[in-house]
Short mmCIF file of C-alpha atoms and ligand atoms in Angstrom, two decimals:
data_model
loop_
_atom_site.label_atom_id
_atom_site.label_comp_id
_atom_site.label_asym_id
_atom_site.label_seq_id
_atom_site.Cartn_x
_atom_site.Cartn_y
_atom_site.Cartn_z
CA UNK Q 1 8.42 -10.60 121.72
CA UNK Q 2 9.87 -12.30 124.12
CA UNK Q 3 8.65 -11.73 127.62
CA UNK Q 4 11.53 -11.38 130.34
CA UNK Q 5 10.74 -11.76 134.35
CA UNK Q 6 11.10 -7.78 135.49
CA UNK Q 7 14.27 -6.28 137.34
CA UNK Q 8 14.70 -7.54 140.38
CA UNK Q 9 12.35 -10.87 140.28
CA UNK Q 10 13.22 -14.16 139.50
CA UNK Q 11 12.00 -17.36 138.51
CA UNK Q 12 12.46 -20.77 140.63
CA UNK Q 13 12.21 -23.81 138.69
CA UNK Q 14 11.81 -27.60 139.74
CA UNK Q 15 14.91 -28.11 140.93
CA UNK Q 16 15.48 -25.72 142.92
CA UNK Q 17 11.57 -25.55 143.92
CA UNK Q 18 13.22 -29.17 145.53
CA UNK Q 19 15.47 -27.24 148.09
CA UNK Q 20 12.17 -24.97 148.58
CA UNK Q 21 10.26 -27.26 150.03
CA UNK Q 22 13.10 -29.28 152.02
CA UNK Q 23 13.71 -25.45 153.55
CA UNK Q 24 9.72 -25.24 154.84
CA UNK Q 25 9.24 -28.07 155.13
CA UNK Q 26 12.13 -27.99 157.90
CA UNK Q 27 11.44 -24.52 158.81
CA UNK Q 28 7.49 -25.90 159.43
CA UNK Q 29 8.79 -29.41 161.96
CA UNK Q 30 10.63 -26.96 164.24
CA UNK Q 31 8.29 -24.39 164.72
CA UNK Q 32 5.36 -27.92 165.30
CA UNK Q 33 8.11 -28.52 167.85
CA UNK Q 34 8.54 -24.81 169.60
CA UNK Q 35 4.56 -24.14 169.54
CA UNK Q 36 4.37 -21.89 166.82
CA UNK Q 37 1.31 -21.56 163.95
CA UNK Q 38 0.74 -20.19 161.11
CA UNK Q 39 -0.53 -17.23 159.90
CA UNK Q 40 -0.82 -16.50 155.94
CA UNK Q 41 -1.62 -12.75 155.61
CA UNK Q 42 -2.12 -10.32 152.53
CA UNK Q 43 -0.02 -9.38 149.87
CA UNK Q 44 -0.89 -5.65 149.78
CA UNK Q 45 -1.27 -3.48 152.49
CA UNK Q 46 -3.28 -0.20 153.46
CA UNK Q 47 0.11 2.00 153.01
CA UNK Q 48 -0.22 3.68 156.10
CA UNK Q 49 0.51 0.71 158.30
CA UNK Q 50 4.03 -0.26 157.13
CA UNK Q 51 4.69 3.98 156.98
CA UNK Q 52 3.40 4.07 161.08
CA UNK Q 53 4.95 0.88 161.57
CA UNK Q 54 8.76 0.17 160.03
CA UNK Q 55 8.67 4.32 159.81
CA UNK Q 56 9.35 7.11 158.20
CA UNK Q 57 13.08 7.74 158.17
CA UNK Q 58 13.25 4.25 157.89
CA UNK Q 59 15.47 3.16 153.96
CA UNK Q 60 12.28 1.03 153.61
CA UNK Q 61 8.94 3.07 154.21
CA UNK Q 62 11.54 6.23 152.65
CA UNK Q 63 12.92 4.76 149.55
CA UNK Q 64 12.02 0.96 149.06
CA UNK Q 65 7.97 0.64 148.57
CA UNK Q 66 5.88 -0.52 146.01
CA UNK Q 67 3.42 2.05 146.12
CA UNK Q 68 0.31 2.21 143.43
CA UNK Q 69 -3.57 3.34 143.70
CA UNK Q 70 -6.19 1.53 143.11
CA UNK Q 71 -8.70 1.99 140.56
CA UNK Q 72 -11.01 3.44 143.53
CA UNK Q 73 -7.51 5.96 145.09
CA UNK Q 74 -6.43 3.76 148.12
CA UNK Q 75 -2.82 4.31 148.79
CA UNK Q 76 -1.77 0.10 149.10
CA UNK Q 77 1.59 -1.62 149.40
CA UNK Q 78 2.68 -5.01 148.81
CA UNK Q 79 4.37 -5.81 152.58
CA UNK Q 80 7.91 -4.50 152.50
CA UNK Q 81 8.23 -6.57 155.31
CA UNK Q 82 5.96 -9.87 157.41
CA UNK Q 83 5.56 -7.80 160.91
CA UNK Q 84 3.45 -5.58 160.93
CA UNK Q 85 1.32 -7.27 158.86
CA UNK Q 86 1.08 -9.58 161.52
CA UNK Q 87 0.87 -7.16 164.11
CA UNK Q 88 -2.02 -5.95 162.04
CA UNK Q 89 -4.35 -9.35 162.54
CA UNK Q 90 -3.14 -10.09 165.60
CA UNK Q 91 -5.55 -6.69 166.68
CA UNK Q 92 -7.93 -6.97 163.78
CA UNK Q 93 -8.60 -10.92 164.71
CA UNK Q 94 -8.58 -10.63 167.86
CA UNK Q 95 -5.59 -12.66 168.67
CA UNK Q 96 -4.35 -10.15 172.17
CA UNK Q 97 -7.39 -11.19 173.72
CA UNK Q 98 -6.44 -15.07 173.08
CA UNK Q 99 -4.49 -15.90 175.78
CA UNK Q 100 -0.98 -15.09 175.84
CA UNK Q 101 1.92 -16.06 174.86
CA UNK Q 102 0.79 -15.58 171.32
CA UNK Q 103 3.27 -17.55 168.75
CA UNK Q 104 2.94 -17.36 165.56
CA UNK Q 105 4.60 -17.94 162.30
CA UNK Q 106 4.70 -16.79 158.24
CA UNK Q 107 6.27 -17.40 154.75
CA UNK Q 108 6.21 -15.19 151.47
CA UNK Q 109 7.11 -13.23 148.95
CA UNK Q 110 7.96 -9.40 149.57
CA UNK Q 111 8.95 -6.91 147.88
CA UNK Q 112 11.23 -4.24 147.78
CA UNK Q 113 12.97 -1.81 145.71
CA UNK Q 114 16.14 -2.09 146.37
CA UNK Q 115 18.44 -1.95 144.14
CA UNK Q 116 19.37 -5.81 142.45
CA UNK Q 117 22.63 -7.52 143.45
CA UNK Q 118 23.85 -10.96 144.24
CA UNK Q 119 21.80 -11.96 147.10
CA UNK Q 120 19.21 -9.03 147.01
CA UNK Q 121 16.13 -8.98 145.04
CA UNK Q 122 12.96 -6.60 144.52
CA UNK Q 123 10.71 -9.77 144.98
CA UNK Q 124 12.13 -12.11 147.42
CA UNK Q 125 11.22 -14.40 150.41
CA UNK Q 126 11.14 -14.37 154.04
CA UNK Q 127 10.04 -17.15 157.09
CA UNK Q 128 8.87 -14.79 160.16
CA UNK Q 129 8.66 -14.92 164.04
CA UNK Q 130 6.31 -13.26 165.79
CA UNK Q 131 5.88 -13.71 169.59
CA UNK Q 132 3.23 -11.45 171.36
CA UNK Q 133 3.36 -10.68 174.68
CA UNK Q 134 6.10 -11.61 177.07
CA UNK Q 135 8.27 -8.96 178.31
CA UNK Q 136 10.60 -11.83 179.35
CA UNK Q 137 14.92 -12.86 178.23
CA UNK Q 138 13.63 -15.68 177.89
CA UNK Q 139 11.22 -15.32 175.03
CA UNK Q 140 13.91 -13.13 172.85
CA UNK Q 141 16.29 -16.79 173.39
CA UNK Q 142 13.22 -19.35 172.84
CA UNK Q 143 13.00 -17.53 169.45
CA UNK Q 144 16.71 -17.60 168.22
CA UNK Q 145 16.74 -21.33 169.96
CA UNK Q 146 14.34 -22.20 167.10
CA UNK Q 147 16.26 -19.30 165.21
CA UNK Q 148 19.17 -21.23 165.50
CA UNK Q 149 17.75 -25.19 165.55
CA UNK Q 150 15.70 -24.39 162.28
CA UNK Q 151 19.27 -22.51 160.70
CA UNK Q 152 21.13 -26.25 161.34
CA UNK Q 153 18.54 -28.11 160.37
CA UNK Q 154 19.69 -26.81 156.21
CA UNK Q 155 23.54 -27.98 155.57
CA UNK Q 156 24.76 -24.23 155.86
CA UNK Q 157 28.52 -23.62 156.44
CA UNK Q 158 29.38 -21.47 158.99
CA UNK Q 159 28.03 -18.89 160.46
CA UNK Q 160 27.38 -16.30 164.30
CA UNK Q 161 24.58 -14.14 165.64
CA UNK Q 162 25.95 -11.13 166.58
CA UNK Q 163 23.99 -9.54 169.53
CA UNK Q 164 22.93 -5.71 170.83
CA UNK Q 165 20.17 -3.79 172.24
CA UNK Q 166 18.12 -0.99 171.22
CA UNK Q 167 17.90 0.18 174.62
CA UNK Q 168 14.52 1.91 174.75
CA UNK Q 169 11.84 4.82 174.62
CA UNK Q 170 13.89 5.60 177.97
CA UNK Q 171 17.33 4.98 177.16
CA UNK Q 172 17.87 5.62 173.27
CA UNK Q 173 16.66 9.64 173.49
CA UNK Q 174 19.83 10.45 174.98
CA UNK Q 175 21.29 8.12 172.87
CA UNK Q 176 20.84 9.83 169.59
CA UNK Q 177 21.60 13.29 170.63
CA UNK Q 178 24.68 11.65 172.05
CA UNK Q 179 26.14 10.28 169.01
CA UNK Q 180 24.10 13.37 166.76
CA UNK Q 181 26.96 15.57 168.57
CA UNK Q 182 29.16 13.14 168.15
CA UNK Q 183 28.63 13.39 164.10
CA UNK Q 184 28.17 17.19 163.88
CA UNK Q 185 31.69 18.13 162.83
CA UNK Q 186 31.87 15.07 161.03
CA UNK Q 187 28.66 15.37 158.87
CA UNK Q 188 29.82 15.98 155.25
CA UNK Q 189 31.99 13.41 155.25
CA UNK Q 190 28.99 11.10 155.40
CA UNK Q 191 28.14 9.40 152.57
CA UNK Q 192 24.29 10.78 150.83
CA UNK Q 193 22.57 8.14 152.71
CA UNK Q 194 24.05 8.56 155.67
CA UNK Q 195 24.07 12.53 155.85
CA UNK Q 196 20.18 11.68 155.37
CA UNK Q 197 20.83 9.94 158.49
CA UNK Q 198 22.27 12.18 160.65
CA UNK Q 199 19.35 14.20 160.58
CA UNK Q 200 16.09 11.99 160.53
CA UNK Q 201 17.30 8.62 162.98
CA UNK Q 202 21.42 8.84 163.59
CA UNK Q 203 21.72 5.29 164.84
CA UNK Q 204 21.90 3.90 161.56
CA UNK Q 205 24.46 5.23 160.90
CA UNK Q 206 26.55 2.65 162.41
CA UNK Q 207 25.15 0.18 160.77
CA UNK Q 208 26.64 1.46 156.97
CA UNK Q 209 29.24 -0.21 155.30
CA UNK Q 210 30.28 2.01 153.60
CA UNK Q 211 34.30 2.53 154.45
CA UNK Q 212 34.25 6.37 155.13
CA UNK Q 213 31.15 6.12 157.11
CA UNK Q 214 32.91 2.95 159.32
CA UNK Q 215 36.09 5.22 159.47
CA UNK Q 216 34.20 7.71 161.10
CA UNK Q 217 31.84 6.42 163.59
CA UNK Q 218 34.48 3.97 164.57
CA UNK Q 219 34.76 5.76 167.78
CA UNK Q 220 31.64 6.85 168.54
CA UNK Q 221 29.78 6.59 171.38
CA UNK Q 222 28.37 2.81 172.34
CA UNK Q 223 24.79 2.08 172.60
CA UNK Q 224 25.71 -0.80 175.83
CA UNK Q 225 26.96 2.37 177.79
CA UNK Q 226 24.14 4.22 178.02
CA UNK Q 227 21.11 2.10 178.60
CA UNK Q 228 19.05 2.13 181.09
CA UNK Q 229 19.92 0.15 184.34
CA UNK Q 230 16.52 -2.30 182.84
CA UNK Q 231 17.83 -2.51 179.74
CA UNK Q 232 20.89 -3.86 180.40
CA UNK Q 233 19.44 -5.86 183.05
CA UNK Q 234 18.20 -7.60 180.18
CA UNK Q 235 20.50 -8.05 177.84
CA UNK Q 236 22.76 -9.65 180.93
CA UNK Q 237 20.36 -11.36 181.60
CA UNK Q 238 20.03 -12.50 177.48
CA UNK Q 239 23.39 -13.24 177.59
CA UNK Q 240 23.34 -15.57 180.43
CA UNK Q 241 20.61 -17.43 179.03
CA UNK Q 242 22.03 -18.40 175.33
CA UNK Q 243 25.17 -18.76 177.04
CA UNK Q 244 23.34 -21.68 179.42
CA UNK Q 245 21.88 -23.09 176.16
CA UNK Q 246 25.26 -23.31 175.01
CA UNK Q 247 23.78 -20.63 172.07
CA UNK Q 248 26.74 -19.12 170.41
CA UNK Q 249 26.96 -15.17 169.61
CA UNK Q 250 29.47 -12.24 169.37
CA UNK Q 251 28.09 -8.55 170.96
CA UNK Q 252 28.30 -6.33 168.29
CA UNK Q 253 27.32 -2.73 169.88
CA UNK Q 254 27.32 -1.46 166.81
CA UNK Q 255 24.68 -3.99 165.26
CA UNK Q 256 21.45 -1.26 164.69
CA UNK Q 257 18.45 -2.60 162.53
CA UNK Q 258 16.95 -1.15 159.50
CA UNK Q 259 13.27 -1.01 161.44
CA UNK Q 260 12.78 1.13 163.29
CA UNK Q 261 10.36 -0.16 165.56
CA UNK Q 262 12.79 -2.64 167.48
CA UNK Q 263 13.33 -1.84 171.31
CA UNK Q 264 16.09 -3.80 173.28
CA UNK Q 265 17.68 -7.21 171.56
CA UNK Q 266 18.14 -6.66 168.36
CA UNK Q 267 20.27 -10.08 166.73
CA UNK Q 268 21.26 -10.71 163.48
CA UNK Q 269 22.56 -14.33 162.00
CA UNK Q 270 25.73 -12.86 159.96
CA UNK Q 271 26.90 -15.98 156.75
CA UNK Q 272 30.46 -14.09 156.33
CA UNK Q 273 30.40 -16.68 153.34
CA UNK Q 274 27.67 -14.13 151.55
CA UNK Q 275 30.17 -11.30 151.14
CA UNK Q 276 28.25 -7.73 150.38
CA UNK Q 277 25.21 -9.82 151.55
CA UNK Q 278 26.09 -11.76 154.71
CA UNK Q 279 22.74 -11.37 156.79
CA UNK Q 280 20.71 -14.77 156.87
CA UNK Q 281 18.25 -12.35 159.02
CA UNK Q 282 18.11 -10.39 161.96
CA UNK Q 283 15.02 -9.71 164.40
CA UNK Q 284 14.48 -8.43 168.20
CA UNK Q 285 12.13 -7.02 170.49
CA UNK Q 286 9.07 -5.04 169.45
CA UNK Q 287 8.04 -3.93 172.29
CA UNK Q 288 5.96 -0.76 171.64
CA UNK Q 289 4.64 -1.91 168.36
CA UNK Q 290 1.75 -3.08 169.14
CA UNK Q 291 0.23 0.00 170.81
CA UNK Q 292 1.14 2.04 167.72
CA UNK Q 293 -0.41 0.36 165.45
CA UNK Q 294 -3.70 1.16 168.12
CA UNK Q 295 -3.53 -2.56 170.05
CA UNK Q 296 -3.18 -2.27 174.18
CA UNK Q 297 0.92 -2.07 175.34
CA UNK Q 298 2.27 -5.97 174.36
CA UNK Q 299 5.70 -6.40 174.42
CA UNK Q 300 6.66 -8.45 171.03
CA UNK Q 301 9.88 -10.24 169.73
CA UNK Q 302 10.48 -12.11 166.32
CA UNK Q 303 13.12 -12.49 163.41
CA UNK Q 304 12.93 -12.65 160.25
CA UNK Q 305 15.28 -14.91 157.20
CA UNK Q 306 15.98 -14.22 153.48
CA UNK Q 307 15.08 -17.62 152.08
CA UNK Q 308 16.76 -16.46 148.59
CA UNK Q 309 20.14 -15.74 150.64
CA UNK Q 310 20.30 -19.02 153.07
CA UNK Q 311 19.10 -21.53 149.68
CA UNK Q 312 21.87 -19.67 148.01
CA UNK Q 313 24.43 -20.32 150.37
CA UNK Q 314 23.15 -24.05 151.54
CA UNK Q 315 25.58 -27.30 150.08
CA UNK Q 316 22.55 -28.96 148.45
CA UNK Q 317 24.32 -32.35 147.76
CA UNK Q 318 22.47 -35.10 149.24
CA UNK Q 319 20.80 -33.36 151.18
CA UNK Q 320 17.22 -33.94 149.95
CA UNK Q 321 14.63 -36.25 151.46
CA UNK Q 322 15.38 -39.71 151.30
CA UNK Q 323 12.16 -41.42 150.44
CA UNK Q 324 10.93 -44.65 147.38
CA UNK Q 325 13.13 -44.22 144.74
CA UNK Q 326 10.96 -42.75 141.35
CA UNK Q 327 10.55 -45.60 139.15
CA UNK Q 328 9.68 -45.19 135.07
CA UNK Q 329 7.17 -47.20 133.42
CA UNK Q 330 8.12 -48.28 130.03
CA UNK Q 331 5.96 -49.86 127.10
CA UNK Q 332 7.36 -52.42 125.29
CA UNK Q 333 4.24 -52.23 122.30
CA UNK Q 334 1.42 -50.76 121.19
CA UNK Q 335 -2.07 -50.90 123.11
CA UNK Q 336 -0.07 -51.26 127.04
CA UNK Q 337 -1.00 -47.69 127.62
CA UNK Q 338 -4.02 -48.70 129.39
CA UNK Q 339 -1.80 -51.10 131.56
CA UNK Q 340 1.11 -48.54 132.32
CA UNK Q 341 -1.98 -45.93 134.02
CA UNK Q 342 -3.59 -49.22 135.63
CA UNK Q 343 0.19 -50.39 137.58
CA UNK Q 344 1.47 -46.82 137.99
CA UNK Q 345 -2.31 -46.81 139.99
CA UNK Q 346 -1.48 -49.63 142.00
CA UNK Q 347 3.21 -48.51 142.63
CA UNK Q 348 1.95 -45.14 142.89
CA UNK Q 349 -0.51 -46.05 146.13
CA UNK Q 350 2.75 -47.82 147.72
CA UNK Q 351 3.42 -44.79 148.08
CA UNK Q 352 6.41 -44.57 144.91
CA UNK Q 353 6.41 -42.25 143.08
CA UNK Q 354 5.72 -43.17 139.49
CA UNK Q 355 5.72 -41.93 135.77
CA UNK Q 356 4.14 -43.37 133.02
CA UNK Q 357 4.99 -43.34 129.44
CA UNK Q 358 2.68 -40.42 127.21
CA UNK Q 359 4.75 -39.97 124.56
CA UNK Q 360 3.81 -43.44 122.51
CA UNK Q 361 7.00 -43.29 121.84
CA UNK Q 362 9.42 -46.02 120.70
CA UNK Q 363 11.02 -48.42 123.54
CA UNK Q 364 14.22 -46.92 122.68
CA UNK Q 365 13.39 -43.10 122.67
CA UNK Q 366 11.68 -44.65 125.98
CA UNK Q 367 14.96 -45.71 127.58
CA UNK Q 368 16.43 -42.81 126.30
CA UNK Q 369 14.36 -40.13 128.01
CA UNK Q 370 14.52 -42.43 131.21
CA UNK Q 371 18.21 -42.37 131.08
CA UNK Q 372 18.62 -38.38 130.55
CA UNK Q 373 15.60 -37.61 133.27
CA UNK Q 374 17.83 -40.20 135.31
CA UNK Q 375 15.40 -42.41 136.85
CA UNK Q 376 17.49 -45.61 138.37
CA UNK Q 377 15.03 -47.79 137.21
CA UNK Q 378 12.52 -48.91 134.78
CA UNK Q 379 9.66 -51.60 134.40
CA UNK Q 380 9.14 -51.70 131.37
CA UNK Q 381 5.32 -53.77 130.17
CA UNK Q 382 5.32 -56.18 126.98
CA UNK Q 383 2.40 -58.14 125.68
CA UNK Q 384 3.72 -61.42 126.22
CA UNK Q 385 4.63 -61.05 129.75
CA UNK Q 386 1.63 -59.45 131.23
CA UNK Q 387 -0.30 -62.29 129.61
CA UNK Q 388 1.77 -64.45 132.98
CA UNK Q 389 1.05 -60.63 134.77
CA UNK Q 390 4.54 -60.11 135.07
CA UNK Q 391 7.08 -57.26 134.32
CA UNK Q 392 10.53 -56.67 133.17
CA UNK Q 393 12.21 -54.57 136.09
CA UNK Q 394 15.56 -52.85 134.42
CA UNK Q 395 18.53 -51.60 136.30
CA UNK Q 396 19.52 -47.92 134.78
CA UNK Q 397 22.77 -48.01 136.80
CA UNK Q 398 24.16 -51.77 135.87
CA UNK Q 399 21.81 -52.25 132.52
CA UNK Q 400 20.95 -55.61 133.87
CA UNK Q 401 17.62 -56.86 133.06
CA UNK Q 402 14.79 -59.94 135.51
CA UNK Q 403 11.72 -60.85 134.56
CA UNK Q 404 9.39 -60.81 137.82
CA UNK Q 405 5.56 -61.25 139.21
CA UNK Q 406 3.78 -59.03 140.17
CA UNK Q 407 4.38 -59.89 144.22
CA UNK Q 408 8.39 -59.41 143.41
CA UNK Q 409 7.50 -56.26 142.02
CA UNK Q 410 5.56 -54.44 145.08
CA UNK Q 411 8.15 -56.50 146.96
CA UNK Q 412 11.12 -54.66 145.25
CA UNK Q 413 9.82 -50.79 144.86
CA UNK Q 414 9.32 -51.66 149.01
CA UNK Q 415 11.99 -52.78 149.55
CA UNK Q 416 14.13 -50.51 147.16
CA UNK Q 417 13.59 -47.29 149.52
CA UNK Q 418 16.32 -45.00 149.09
P1 LIG M 1 14.43 -7.48 157.39
O1 LIG M 1 13.58 -7.87 156.80
O2 LIG M 1 15.51 -6.15 156.46
O3 LIG M 1 14.84 -7.25 159.21
O4 LIG M 1 14.72 -8.70 156.98
C1 LIG M 1 15.25 -9.97 157.04
C2 LIG M 1 16.27 -10.40 156.03
O5 LIG M 1 15.93 -11.21 154.55
C3 LIG M 1 17.33 -10.15 156.21
O6 LIG M 1 18.42 -10.23 156.55
C4 LIG M 1 17.91 -10.80 154.21
O7 LIG M 1 18.29 -12.06 154.83
C5 LIG M 1 16.51 -10.71 153.57
N1 LIG M 1 16.52 -9.47 153.06
C6 LIG M 1 16.38 -8.11 153.28
N2 LIG M 1 16.08 -7.74 151.65
C7 LIG M 1 15.86 -8.76 150.90
C8 LIG M 1 16.59 -8.72 149.53
N3 LIG M 1 16.41 -7.02 148.64
N4 LIG M 1 16.23 -9.69 148.83
C9 LIG M 1 17.03 -10.33 149.39
N5 LIG M 1 17.18 -11.06 150.41
C10 LIG M 1 15.89 -10.13 151.34
#
């Protein structure tokens, strides 16, 4: 019986993996420029951490978590998102006692039991940023600016930044009641999910993509009109700074993120080309989260990107990092493997990727193989040439072949950086 990968998971094969590597390197480099440092947390955590932070009424906790009991009966959950675990680690390891702001980034797989479709998986990867210890609008904008820089470092088509404020502990409860009031007489027309949301967290109805719910909430009161003066001032300053930095955004008063911990700023990077799963990443402020997880009151702001979607959307032609062109070392005749191994070592020491013949094949099949694998150049080692410390240099593109000395070989390998 042949095994298949579980539904909602996928393999990343070598061709695609090189894109992941490029993306990761590029994101890491931008984090370095902004002074964010990496944190790696476990893939599973105590279930209670997510229930408390992400929120019991959220879709993630109520129906999407991979929760299991280990052999000693503890309830554990494969992380469905990154922020909760980073907050836990920040508190547990005393990072909250270090000079602030503390600026972290993470990268890794997340797990959600969702209905799989293009761009939506049960195991997917996120790259996220978290900034602890600043209540200032400039911190929100720093996160958005770095997000922009990361996305712009990739060959992505058009995307836009949508911005909203979801209020705070002071002004949101009042708005929630006003919204519930508005939806009260329309509850029966909501989709089954929104009917539950109406009772538990009516703000999420605003974000539903189903046409019936969209229509219904079209005339609902807007959060941006119910903000307390502090929240309204915060949003206004964020907008001013974005404009000053020339980071384009659109205000979307219906934007509500799926995680309950957000306060004030909420934002999303959207790529219309992706259709139903258009959100590349999103984030916002979470000023109460650290305290809710048992720490001192500490404001925070962050973002998480879904990497599968970004990889899918980018136009990767010609964009991968240019480096020295790889070379294949073929042997013409028996007993020359060790020469090939030795020469390969020399070439690799120059920083040029080199592969050697390992199959004991005829020269003809080696050439065929090199052609199929897309090597643009091959070095052929023959015993007669070797006696004079020379090699055959074959250009696979035009089929030409020349005899070169060891020194010339080095020159050619180095000169011909792509
Ligand atoms: P969230 O943690 O829900 O705010 O999601 C942040 C980003 O992660 C989204 O904008 C998506 O790009 C990505 N994402 C969320 N859920 C999935 C999923 N099931 N499959 C693939 N990507 C996802």
